[in-house]
Coordinates of C-alpha atoms and ligand atoms in Angstrom, one line a residue:
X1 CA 16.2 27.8 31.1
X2 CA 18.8 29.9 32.1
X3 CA 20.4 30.6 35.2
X4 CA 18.1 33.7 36.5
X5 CA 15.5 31.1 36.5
X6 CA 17.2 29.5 39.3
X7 CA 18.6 32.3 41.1
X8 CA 16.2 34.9 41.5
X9 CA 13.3 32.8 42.9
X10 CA 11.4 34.4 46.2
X11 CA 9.6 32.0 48.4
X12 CA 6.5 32.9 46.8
X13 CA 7.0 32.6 43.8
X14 CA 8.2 29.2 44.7
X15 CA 5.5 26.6 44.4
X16 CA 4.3 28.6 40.7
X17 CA 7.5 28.1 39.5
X18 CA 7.7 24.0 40.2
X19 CA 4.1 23.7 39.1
X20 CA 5.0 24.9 35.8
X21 CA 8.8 23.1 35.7
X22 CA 7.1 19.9 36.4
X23 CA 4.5 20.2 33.6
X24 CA 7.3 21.5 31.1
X25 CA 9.5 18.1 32.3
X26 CA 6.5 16.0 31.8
X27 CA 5.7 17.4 28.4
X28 CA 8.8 18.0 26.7
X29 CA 10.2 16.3 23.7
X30 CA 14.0 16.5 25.7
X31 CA 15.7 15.0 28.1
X32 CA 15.6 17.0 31.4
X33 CA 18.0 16.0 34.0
X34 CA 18.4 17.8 37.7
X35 CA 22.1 17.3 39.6
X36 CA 23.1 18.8 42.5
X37 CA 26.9 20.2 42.3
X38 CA 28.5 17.4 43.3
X39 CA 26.6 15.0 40.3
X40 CA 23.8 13.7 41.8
X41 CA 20.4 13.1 40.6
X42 CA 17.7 15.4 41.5
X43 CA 14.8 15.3 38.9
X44 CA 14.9 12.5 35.9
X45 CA 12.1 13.3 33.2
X46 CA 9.8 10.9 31.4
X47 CA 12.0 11.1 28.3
X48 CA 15.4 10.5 30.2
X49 CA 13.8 7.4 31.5
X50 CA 12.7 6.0 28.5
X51 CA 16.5 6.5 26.4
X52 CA 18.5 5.3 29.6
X53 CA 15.6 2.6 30.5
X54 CA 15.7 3.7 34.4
X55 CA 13.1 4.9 36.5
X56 CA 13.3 8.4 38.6
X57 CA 12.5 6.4 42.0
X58 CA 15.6 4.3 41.0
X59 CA 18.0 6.8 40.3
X60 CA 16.9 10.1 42.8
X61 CA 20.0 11.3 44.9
X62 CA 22.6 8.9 42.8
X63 CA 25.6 10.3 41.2
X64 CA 25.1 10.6 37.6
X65 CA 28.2 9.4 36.8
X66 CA 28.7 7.0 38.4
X67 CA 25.9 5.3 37.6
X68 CA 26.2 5.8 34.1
X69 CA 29.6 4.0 34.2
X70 CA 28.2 1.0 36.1
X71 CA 25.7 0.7 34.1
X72 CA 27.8 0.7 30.8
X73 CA 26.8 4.4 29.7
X74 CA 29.5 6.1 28.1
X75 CA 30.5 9.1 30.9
X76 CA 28.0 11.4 30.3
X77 CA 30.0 14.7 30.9
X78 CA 33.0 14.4 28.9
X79 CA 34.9 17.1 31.3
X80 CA 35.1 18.6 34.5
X81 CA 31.6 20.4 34.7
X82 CA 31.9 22.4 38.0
X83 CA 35.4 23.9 36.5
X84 CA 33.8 24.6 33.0
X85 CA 30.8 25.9 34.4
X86 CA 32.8 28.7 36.5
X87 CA 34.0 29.8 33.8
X88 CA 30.7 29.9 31.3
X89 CA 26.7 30.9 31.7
X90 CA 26.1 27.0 29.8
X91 CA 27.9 24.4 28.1
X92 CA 26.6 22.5 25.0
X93 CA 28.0 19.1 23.6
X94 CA 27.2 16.3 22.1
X95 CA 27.4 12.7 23.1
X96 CA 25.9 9.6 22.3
X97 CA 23.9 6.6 24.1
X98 CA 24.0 3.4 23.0
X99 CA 21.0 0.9 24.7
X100 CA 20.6 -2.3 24.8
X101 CA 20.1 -3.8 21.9
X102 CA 22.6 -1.4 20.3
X103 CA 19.6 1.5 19.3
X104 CA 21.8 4.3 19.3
X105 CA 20.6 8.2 20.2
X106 CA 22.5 11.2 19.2
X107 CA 21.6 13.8 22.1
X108 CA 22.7 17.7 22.2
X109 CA 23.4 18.8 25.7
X110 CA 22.9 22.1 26.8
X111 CA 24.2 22.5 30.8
X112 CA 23.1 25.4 32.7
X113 CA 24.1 26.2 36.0
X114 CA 21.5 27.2 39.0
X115 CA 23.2 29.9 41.3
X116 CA 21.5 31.2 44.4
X117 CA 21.4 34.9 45.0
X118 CA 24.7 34.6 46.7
X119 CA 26.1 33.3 43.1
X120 CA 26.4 30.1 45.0
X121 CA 26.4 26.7 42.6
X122 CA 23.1 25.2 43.6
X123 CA 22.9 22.5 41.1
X124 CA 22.6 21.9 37.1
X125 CA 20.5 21.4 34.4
X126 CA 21.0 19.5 31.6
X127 CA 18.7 19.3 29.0
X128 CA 19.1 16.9 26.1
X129 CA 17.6 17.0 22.4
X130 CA 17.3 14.1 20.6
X131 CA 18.8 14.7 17.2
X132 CA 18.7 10.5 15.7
X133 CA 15.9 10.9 13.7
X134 CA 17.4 14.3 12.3
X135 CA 20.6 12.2 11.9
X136 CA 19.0 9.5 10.2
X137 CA 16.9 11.8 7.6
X138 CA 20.6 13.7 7.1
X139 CA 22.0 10.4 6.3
X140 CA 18.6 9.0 4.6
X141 CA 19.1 12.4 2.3
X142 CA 23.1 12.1 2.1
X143 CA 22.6 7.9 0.5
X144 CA 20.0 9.8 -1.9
X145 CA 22.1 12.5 -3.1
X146 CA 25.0 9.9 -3.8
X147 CA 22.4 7.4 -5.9
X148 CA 21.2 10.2 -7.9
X149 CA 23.8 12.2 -8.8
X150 CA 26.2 8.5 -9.7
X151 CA 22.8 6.8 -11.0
X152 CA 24.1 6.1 -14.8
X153 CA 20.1 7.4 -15.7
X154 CA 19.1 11.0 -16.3
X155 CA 17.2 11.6 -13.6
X156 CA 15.2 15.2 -13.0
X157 CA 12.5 16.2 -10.6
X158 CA 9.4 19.3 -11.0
X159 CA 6.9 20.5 -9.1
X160 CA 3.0 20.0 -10.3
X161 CA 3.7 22.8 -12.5
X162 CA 6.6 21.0 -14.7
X163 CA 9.1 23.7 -13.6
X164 CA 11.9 22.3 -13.2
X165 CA 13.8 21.5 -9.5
X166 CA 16.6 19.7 -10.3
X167 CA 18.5 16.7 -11.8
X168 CA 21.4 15.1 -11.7
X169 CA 25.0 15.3 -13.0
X170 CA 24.3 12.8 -16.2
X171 CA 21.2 14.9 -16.9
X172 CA 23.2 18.1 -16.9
X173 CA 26.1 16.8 -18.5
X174 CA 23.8 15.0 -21.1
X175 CA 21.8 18.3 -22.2
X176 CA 24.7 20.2 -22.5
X177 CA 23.6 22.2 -19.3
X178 CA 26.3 24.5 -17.8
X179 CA 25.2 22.8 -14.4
X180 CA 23.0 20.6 -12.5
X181 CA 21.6 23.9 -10.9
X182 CA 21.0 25.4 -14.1
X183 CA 17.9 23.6 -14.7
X184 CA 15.8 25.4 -11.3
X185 CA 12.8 27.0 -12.1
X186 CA 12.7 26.4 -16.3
X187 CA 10.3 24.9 -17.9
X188 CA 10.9 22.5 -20.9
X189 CA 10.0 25.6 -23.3
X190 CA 13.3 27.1 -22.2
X191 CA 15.0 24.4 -23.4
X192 CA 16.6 23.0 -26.5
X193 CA 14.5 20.4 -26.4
X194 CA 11.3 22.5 -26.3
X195 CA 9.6 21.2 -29.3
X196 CA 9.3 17.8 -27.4
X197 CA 7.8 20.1 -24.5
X198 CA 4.1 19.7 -25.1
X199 CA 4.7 16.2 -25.3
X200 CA 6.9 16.2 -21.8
X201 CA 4.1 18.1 -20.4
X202 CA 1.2 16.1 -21.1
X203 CA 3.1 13.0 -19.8
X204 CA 3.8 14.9 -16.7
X205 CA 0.1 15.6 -16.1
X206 CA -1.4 12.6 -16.5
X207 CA 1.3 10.9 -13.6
X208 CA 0.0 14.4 -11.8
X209 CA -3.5 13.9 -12.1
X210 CA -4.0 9.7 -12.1
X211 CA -1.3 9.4 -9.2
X212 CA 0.2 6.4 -11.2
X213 CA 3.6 5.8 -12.7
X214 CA 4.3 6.2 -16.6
X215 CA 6.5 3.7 -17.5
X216 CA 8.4 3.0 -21.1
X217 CA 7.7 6.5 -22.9
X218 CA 9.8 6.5 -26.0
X219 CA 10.9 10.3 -26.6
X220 CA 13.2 12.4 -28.3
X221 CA 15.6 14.7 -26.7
X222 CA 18.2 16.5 -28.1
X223 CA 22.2 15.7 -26.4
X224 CA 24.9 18.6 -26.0
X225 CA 26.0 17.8 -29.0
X226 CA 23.2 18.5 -31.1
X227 CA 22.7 14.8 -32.2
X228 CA 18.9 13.7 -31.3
X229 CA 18.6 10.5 -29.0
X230 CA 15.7 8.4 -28.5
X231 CA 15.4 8.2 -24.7
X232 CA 13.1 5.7 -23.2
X233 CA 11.5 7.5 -19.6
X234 CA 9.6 6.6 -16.4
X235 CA 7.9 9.0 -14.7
X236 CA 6.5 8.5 -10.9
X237 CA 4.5 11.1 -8.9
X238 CA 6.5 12.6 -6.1
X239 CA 4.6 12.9 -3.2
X240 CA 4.9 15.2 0.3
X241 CA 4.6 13.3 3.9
X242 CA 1.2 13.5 4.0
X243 CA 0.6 11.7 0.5
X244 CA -0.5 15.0 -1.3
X245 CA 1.7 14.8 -4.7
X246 CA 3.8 17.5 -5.1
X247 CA 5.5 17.1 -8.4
X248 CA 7.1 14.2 -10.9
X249 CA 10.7 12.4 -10.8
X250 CA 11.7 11.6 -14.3
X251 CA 14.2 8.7 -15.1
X252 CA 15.3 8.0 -18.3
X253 CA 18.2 6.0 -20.3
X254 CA 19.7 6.6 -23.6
X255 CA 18.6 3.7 -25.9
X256 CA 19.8 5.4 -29.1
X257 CA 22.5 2.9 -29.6
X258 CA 19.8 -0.2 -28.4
X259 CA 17.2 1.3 -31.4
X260 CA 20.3 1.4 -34.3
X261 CA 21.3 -1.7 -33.4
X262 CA 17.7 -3.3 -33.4
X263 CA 17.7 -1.0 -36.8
X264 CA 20.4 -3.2 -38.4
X265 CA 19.4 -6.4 -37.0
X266 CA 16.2 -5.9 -38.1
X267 CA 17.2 -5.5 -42.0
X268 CA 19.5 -8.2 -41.5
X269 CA 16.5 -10.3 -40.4
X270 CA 14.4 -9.0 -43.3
X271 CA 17.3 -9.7 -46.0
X272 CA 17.6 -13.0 -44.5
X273 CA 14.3 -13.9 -44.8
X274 CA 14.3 -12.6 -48.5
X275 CA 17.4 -14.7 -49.3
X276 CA 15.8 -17.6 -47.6
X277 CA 12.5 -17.5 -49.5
X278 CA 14.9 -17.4 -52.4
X279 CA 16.2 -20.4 -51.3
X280 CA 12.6 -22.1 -50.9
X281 CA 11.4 -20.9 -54.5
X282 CA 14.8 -21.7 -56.6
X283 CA 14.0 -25.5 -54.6
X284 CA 10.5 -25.9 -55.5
X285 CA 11.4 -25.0 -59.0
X286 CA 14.0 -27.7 -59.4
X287 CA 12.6 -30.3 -57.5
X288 CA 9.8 -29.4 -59.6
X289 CA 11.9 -29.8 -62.7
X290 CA 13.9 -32.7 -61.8
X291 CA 10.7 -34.8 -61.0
X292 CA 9.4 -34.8 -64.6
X293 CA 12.6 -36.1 -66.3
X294 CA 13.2 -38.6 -63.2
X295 CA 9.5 -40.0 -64.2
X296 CA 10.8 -40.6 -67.8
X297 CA 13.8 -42.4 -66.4
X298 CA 11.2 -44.4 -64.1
X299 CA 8.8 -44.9 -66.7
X300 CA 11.4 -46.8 -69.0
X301 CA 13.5 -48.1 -66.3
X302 CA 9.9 -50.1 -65.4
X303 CA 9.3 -51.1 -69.7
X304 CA 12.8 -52.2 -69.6
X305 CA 12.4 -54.5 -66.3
X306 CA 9.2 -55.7 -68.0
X307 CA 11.2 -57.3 -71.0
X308 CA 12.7 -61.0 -70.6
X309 CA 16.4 -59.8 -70.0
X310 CA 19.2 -61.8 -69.0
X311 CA 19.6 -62.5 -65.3
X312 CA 22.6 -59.9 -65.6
X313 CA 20.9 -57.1 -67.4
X314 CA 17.8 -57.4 -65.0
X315 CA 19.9 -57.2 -61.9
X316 CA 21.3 -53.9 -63.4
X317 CA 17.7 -52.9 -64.2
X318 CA 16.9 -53.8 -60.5
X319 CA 19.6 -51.4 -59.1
X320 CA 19.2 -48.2 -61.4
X321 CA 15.0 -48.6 -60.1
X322 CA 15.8 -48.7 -56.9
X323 CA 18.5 -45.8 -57.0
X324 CA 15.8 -43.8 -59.0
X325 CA 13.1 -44.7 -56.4
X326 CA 15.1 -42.9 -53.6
X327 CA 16.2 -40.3 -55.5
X328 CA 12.7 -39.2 -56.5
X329 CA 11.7 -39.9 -53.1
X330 CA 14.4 -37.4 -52.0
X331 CA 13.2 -34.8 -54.8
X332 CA 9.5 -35.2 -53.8
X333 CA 10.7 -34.6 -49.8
X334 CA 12.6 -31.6 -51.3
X335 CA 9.5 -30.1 -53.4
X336 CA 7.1 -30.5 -50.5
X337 CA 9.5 -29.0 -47.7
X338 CA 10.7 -26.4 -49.5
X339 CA 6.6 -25.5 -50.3
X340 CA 6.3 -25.7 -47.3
X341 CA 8.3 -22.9 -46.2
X342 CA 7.0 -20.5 -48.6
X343 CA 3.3 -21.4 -47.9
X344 CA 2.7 -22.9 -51.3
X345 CA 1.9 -26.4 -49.8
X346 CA -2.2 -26.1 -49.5
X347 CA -4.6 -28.1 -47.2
X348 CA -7.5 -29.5 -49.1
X349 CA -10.5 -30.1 -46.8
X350 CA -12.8 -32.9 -48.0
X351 CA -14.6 -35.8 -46.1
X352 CA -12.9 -39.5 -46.4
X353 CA -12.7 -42.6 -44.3
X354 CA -10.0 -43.0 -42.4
X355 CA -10.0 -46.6 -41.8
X356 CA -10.4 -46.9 -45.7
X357 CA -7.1 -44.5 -46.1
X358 CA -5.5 -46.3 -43.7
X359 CA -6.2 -49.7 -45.8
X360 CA -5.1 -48.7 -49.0
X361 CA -1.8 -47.2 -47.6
X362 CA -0.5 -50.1 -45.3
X363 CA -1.6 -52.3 -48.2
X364 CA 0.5 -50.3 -50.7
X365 CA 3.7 -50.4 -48.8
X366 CA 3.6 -53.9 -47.1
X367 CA 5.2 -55.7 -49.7
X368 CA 8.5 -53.8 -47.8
X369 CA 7.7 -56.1 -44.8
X370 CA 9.5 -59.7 -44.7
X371 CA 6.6 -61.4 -43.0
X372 CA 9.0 -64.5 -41.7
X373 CA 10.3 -61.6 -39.3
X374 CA 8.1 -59.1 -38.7
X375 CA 4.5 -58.9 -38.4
X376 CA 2.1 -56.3 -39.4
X377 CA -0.9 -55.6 -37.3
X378 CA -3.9 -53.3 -38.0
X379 CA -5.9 -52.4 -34.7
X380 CA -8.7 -50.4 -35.3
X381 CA -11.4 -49.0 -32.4
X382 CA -14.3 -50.1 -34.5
X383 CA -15.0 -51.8 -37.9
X384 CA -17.5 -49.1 -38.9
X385 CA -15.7 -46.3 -41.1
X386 CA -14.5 -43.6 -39.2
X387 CA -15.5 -40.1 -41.4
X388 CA -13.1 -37.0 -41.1
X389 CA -13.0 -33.8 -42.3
X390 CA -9.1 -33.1 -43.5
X391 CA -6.7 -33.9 -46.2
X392 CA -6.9 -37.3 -47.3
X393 CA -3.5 -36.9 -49.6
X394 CA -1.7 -35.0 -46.5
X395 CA -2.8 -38.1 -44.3
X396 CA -1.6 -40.8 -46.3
X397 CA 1.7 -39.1 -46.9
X398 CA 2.1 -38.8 -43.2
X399 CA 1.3 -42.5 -42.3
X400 CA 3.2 -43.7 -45.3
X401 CA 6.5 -41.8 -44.3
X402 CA 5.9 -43.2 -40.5
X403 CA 5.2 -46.7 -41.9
X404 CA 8.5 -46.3 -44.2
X405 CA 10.6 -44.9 -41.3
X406 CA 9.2 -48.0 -38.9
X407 CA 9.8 -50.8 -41.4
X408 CA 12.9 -48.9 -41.8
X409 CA 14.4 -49.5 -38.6
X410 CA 12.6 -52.6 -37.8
X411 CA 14.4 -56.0 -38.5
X412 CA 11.8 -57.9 -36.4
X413 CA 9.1 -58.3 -34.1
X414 CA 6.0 -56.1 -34.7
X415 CA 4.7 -52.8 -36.8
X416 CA 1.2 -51.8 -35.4
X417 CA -1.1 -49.1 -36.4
X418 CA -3.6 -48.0 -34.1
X419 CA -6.8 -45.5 -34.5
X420 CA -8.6 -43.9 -32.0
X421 CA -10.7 -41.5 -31.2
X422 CA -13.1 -39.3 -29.4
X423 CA -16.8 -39.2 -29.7
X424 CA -18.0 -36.4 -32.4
X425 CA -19.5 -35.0 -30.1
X426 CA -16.9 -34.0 -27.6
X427 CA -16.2 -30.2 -28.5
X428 CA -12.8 -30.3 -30.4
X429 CA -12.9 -34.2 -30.5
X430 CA -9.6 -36.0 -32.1
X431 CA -8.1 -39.0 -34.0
X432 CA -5.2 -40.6 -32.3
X433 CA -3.0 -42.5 -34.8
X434 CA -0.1 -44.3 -33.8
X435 CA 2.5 -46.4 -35.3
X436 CA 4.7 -48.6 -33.1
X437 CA 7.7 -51.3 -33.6
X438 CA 10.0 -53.2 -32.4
X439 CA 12.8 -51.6 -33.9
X440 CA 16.1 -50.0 -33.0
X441 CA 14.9 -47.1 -31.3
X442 CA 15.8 -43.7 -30.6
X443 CA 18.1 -42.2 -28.0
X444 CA 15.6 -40.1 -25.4
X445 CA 18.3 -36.4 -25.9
X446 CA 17.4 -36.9 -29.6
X447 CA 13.6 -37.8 -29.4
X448 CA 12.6 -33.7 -30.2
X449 CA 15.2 -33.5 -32.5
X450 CA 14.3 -35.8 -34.8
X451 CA 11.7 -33.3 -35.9
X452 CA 14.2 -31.1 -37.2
X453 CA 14.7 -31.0 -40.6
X454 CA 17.7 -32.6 -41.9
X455 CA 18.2 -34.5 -38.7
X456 CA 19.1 -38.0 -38.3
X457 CA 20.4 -40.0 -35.1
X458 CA 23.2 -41.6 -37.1
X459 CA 26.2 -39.7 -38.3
X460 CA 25.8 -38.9 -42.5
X461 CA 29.4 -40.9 -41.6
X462 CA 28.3 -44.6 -40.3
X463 CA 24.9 -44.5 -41.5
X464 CA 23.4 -47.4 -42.3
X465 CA 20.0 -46.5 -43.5
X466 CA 18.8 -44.1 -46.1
X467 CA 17.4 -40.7 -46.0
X468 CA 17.5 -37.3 -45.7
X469 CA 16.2 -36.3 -42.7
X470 CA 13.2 -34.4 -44.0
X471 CA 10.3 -36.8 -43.8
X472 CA 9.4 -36.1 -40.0
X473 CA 10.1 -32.3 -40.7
X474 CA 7.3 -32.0 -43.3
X475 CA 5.1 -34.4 -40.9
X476 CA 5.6 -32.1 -38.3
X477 CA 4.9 -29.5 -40.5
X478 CA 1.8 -30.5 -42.4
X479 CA 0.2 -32.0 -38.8
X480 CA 0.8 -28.6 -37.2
X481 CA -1.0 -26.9 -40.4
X482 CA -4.2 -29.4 -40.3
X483 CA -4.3 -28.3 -36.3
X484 CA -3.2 -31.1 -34.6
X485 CA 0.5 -32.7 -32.9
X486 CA 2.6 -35.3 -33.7
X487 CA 4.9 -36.1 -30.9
X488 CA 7.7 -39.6 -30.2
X489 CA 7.9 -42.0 -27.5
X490 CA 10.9 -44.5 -28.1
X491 CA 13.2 -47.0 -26.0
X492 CA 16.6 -47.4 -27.2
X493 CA 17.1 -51.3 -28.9
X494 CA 13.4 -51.7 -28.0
X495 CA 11.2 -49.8 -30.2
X496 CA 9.8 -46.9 -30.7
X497 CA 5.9 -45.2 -31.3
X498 CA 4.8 -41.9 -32.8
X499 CA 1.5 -40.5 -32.3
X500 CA -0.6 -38.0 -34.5
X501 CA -3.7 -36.2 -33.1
X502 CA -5.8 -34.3 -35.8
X503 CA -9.2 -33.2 -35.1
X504 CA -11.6 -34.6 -36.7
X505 CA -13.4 -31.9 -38.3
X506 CA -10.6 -28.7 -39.8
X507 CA -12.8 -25.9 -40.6
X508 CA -10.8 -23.9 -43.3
X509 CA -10.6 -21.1 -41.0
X510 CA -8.0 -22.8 -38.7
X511 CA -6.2 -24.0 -41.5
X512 CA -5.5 -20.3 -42.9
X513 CA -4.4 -19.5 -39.2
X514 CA -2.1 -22.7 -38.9
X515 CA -0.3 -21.9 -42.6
X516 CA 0.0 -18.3 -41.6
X517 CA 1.7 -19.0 -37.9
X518 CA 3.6 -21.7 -39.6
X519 CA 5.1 -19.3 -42.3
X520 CA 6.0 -16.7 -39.4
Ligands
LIG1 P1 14.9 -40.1 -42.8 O1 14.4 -39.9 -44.1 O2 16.3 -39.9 -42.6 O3 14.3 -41.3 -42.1 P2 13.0 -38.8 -41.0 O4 12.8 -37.3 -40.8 O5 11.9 -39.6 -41.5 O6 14.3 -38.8 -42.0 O7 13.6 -39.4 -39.7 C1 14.6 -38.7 -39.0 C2 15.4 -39.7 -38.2 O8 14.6 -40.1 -37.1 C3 15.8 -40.9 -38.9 O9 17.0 -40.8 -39.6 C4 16.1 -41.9 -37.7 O10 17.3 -41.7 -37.1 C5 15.0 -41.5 -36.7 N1 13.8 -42.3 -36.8 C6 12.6 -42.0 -37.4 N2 11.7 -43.0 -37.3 C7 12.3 -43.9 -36.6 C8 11.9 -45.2 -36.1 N3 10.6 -45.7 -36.3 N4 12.8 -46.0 -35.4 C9 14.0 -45.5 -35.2 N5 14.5 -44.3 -35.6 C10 13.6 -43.5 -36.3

């Protein structure tokens, strides 16, 4: 439009002329708006409607604005407009227009005069252009700028070629580059780090050509100072508006500091674990060694208590059994746990009675119970013998030390072991053996804990039972490596019950598995 449009129309040409204005009004992307000189509204396009949310038949032959103001439009001509226009062929601005709903729309005015042939002002055009969604993508791109070029990663962007298109400050400053600009149109070969470049590029073509992300690449890249740094990278296909992808944008982080670190610790772990295993052998030898000259002692401690000896020598005989009973107990506890953590402590698989096992041992330890306070009951689920496959010796150790630790802790009221079980023919069918009393109990915060080796509820301070703390450790421990669970279920001052489940059948394949996870 410009203002011979206006002024040197003919009467013929006439009707032509508003076809075609009409169709340009209804079909352009700007806001088109007619005024006579003195403001008021003579054409009002589709577009116009929609951002000011009036319609033409509304708003023909009303001052502009005017009814801009009352309707709570900023003024739409920010000056005098007949003055200005004397002066000038068109004005451009730029205002704003807020709706409703506080959408807001960036429009560049252009004002253009119509004159009659007499040079007469016949009225004004103003034609807007919507520039928010340029605004928005200049703002969109502005935001992006600022992440990359502060993001603490090296981040770098090519085309489906890996040239190079950019990258940020860190990434420039990183490589040693003399700036972020530097790096358009190289390849990786023209780099310091081009012997990595074969690598980079096959990376770069297989995010090219599957269209997925490469996440966690471990590379090499060499900083500005020489030094080589492991840098771990993503790469993610870049793609154009119409999804077509038009290159790769790297990201990556220096971990070079991470990987020494884990170096060290690492080593630290591994000398740890020597030092421990050091430990566990120099303990199994001497527990080993102590047990054969504690046996002596035991041995003649026992011919000793067999002679007729007065009342005051056989006490003293009484006390140095007892003491020597504990402390081989404590040496055996010692030998086994410290086998234990070296793997040494084997699972022999044979086929036993359970019921029979369970017998023998409750037999061989009952003469701890004081039947005038405490009763011992024996509840198996049938009378018939109950064959298993496991270790026989591992068992009875298990059910003696749970026995020990219930009679233990229990001054009266009940001990009962239980046996259950599954039908053989259930796929991984179980025994369920449980010993319960009446006895003091355990606090429920230290019910897992107890399974810890060396852990006791009472202080080593008041304690008023004996022990080490290691019997339910090497439970734990031999239960786990014959595939089954042991696990507590106690009430404090009422009594307390532990359950073991061990399949019934071990193959010796599960038993390798179970020492090996146990030993890692
Ligand atoms: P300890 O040789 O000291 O008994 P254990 O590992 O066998 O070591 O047991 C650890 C701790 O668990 C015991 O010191 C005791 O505090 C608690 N405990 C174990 N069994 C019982 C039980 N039947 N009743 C009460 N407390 C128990």
């Amino acid at each position: 439009m410009n203002k011979n449009i206006g002024s040197t129309l003919d009467s013929e040409q006439f009707p032509h002329f508003q076809a075609r204005f009409h169709t340009l009004l209804k079909y352009t992307n700007n806001l088109v708006i007619c005024l006579t000189p003195d403001l008021c509204i003579t054409e009002f396009n589709n577009i116009a409607e929609q951002i000011y949310g009036w319609r033409k038949q509304d708003v023909l032959n009303r001052n502009f604005v005017e009814l801009c103001l009352s309707s709570g439009f900023a003024k739409p001509i920010p000056f005098d407009i007949t003055r200005t226009l004397s002066k000038q062929d068109s004005i451009n601005y730029e205002s704003t227009i807020l709706q409703p709903g506080d959408k807001k729309h960036f429009i560049r005015w252009s004002i253009t005069p119509l004159v009659n042939e007499n040079q007469k002002l016949n009225g004004l055009i103003m034609v807007g252009h919507d520039l928010t969604a340029l605004k928005q993508a200049q703002n969109t791109l502005h935001y992006l700028d600022g992440i990359i070029k502060y993001a603490p990663n090296l981040i770098y962007w090519k085309d489906r070629h890996s040239v190079h298109l950019g990258c940020n400050d860190r990434f420039a400053e990183f490589a040693g580059l003399p700036s972020r600009e530097f790096i358009v149109g190289k390849t990786d070969y023209d780099f310091a780090w081009a012997s990595q470049a074969d690598s980079y590029r096959s990376d770069d073509r297989e995010v090219i050509e599957s269209g997925d992300p490469k996440t966690n690449i471990e590379d090499l890249m060499p900083k500005a100072n020489g030094e080589l740094a492991v840098v771990i990278s993503n790469k993610v296909p870049l793609r154009d508006l119409d999804g077509n992808i038009i290159g790769i944008l790297g990201s990556a982080t220096d971990i070079t500091k991470r990987k020494k670190e884990e170096r060290v610790l690492f080593e630290a772990k591994e000398e740890a674990e020597l030092a421990n295993q050091a430990k566990s052998n120099f303990l199994a030898t001497m527990s080993h060694e102590l047990r054969t000259p504690m046996n002596a002692i035991m041995g003649m401690a026992q011919v000793i208590k067999n002679e007729d000896l007065p009342e005051s020598q056989a006490e003293l005989i009484d006390i140095i059994f007892q003491a020597g009973k504990n402390l081989l107990t404590l040496i055996e506890d010692i030998l086994d746990f410290a086998q234990l953590e070296v793997g040494k402590l084997k699972i022999n698989v044979t086929s036993f009675d359970l019921h029979a096992l369970i017998r023998e041992a409750t037999t061989s330890i009952q003469h701890q119970i004081d039947p005038a306070t405490t009763k011992l009951e024996l509840n198996f689920d049938s009378n018939k013998s109950l064959e298993l496959r496991s270790d026989p010796t591992r068992i009875r150790q298990i059910i003696i030390n749970l026995l020990g630790n219930a009679i233990k802790f229990t001054k009266e009221g009940y001990i009962k072991i239980k046996i259950t079980h599954d039908k053989p023919s259930v796929p991984n069918a179980c025994v369920y053996i449980t010993v319960e009393d009446t006895g003091i109990g355990i606090p429920k915060d230290k019910l897992n804990q107890i399974f810890e080796r060396f852990t006791q509820v009472e202080s080593a301070y008041t304690r008023k039972f004996e022990g080490a703390g290691l019997g339910l450790a090497i439970c734990k421990q031999l239960v786990t490596n014959m595939g089954g669970a042991i696990h507590a279920e106690s009430v404090l001052g009422k009594g307390s019950c532990f359950c073991v489940t061990l399949p019934l059948d071990i193959t010796e394949k599960k038993i390798e598995q179970n020492e090996l996870a146990s030993q890692n």
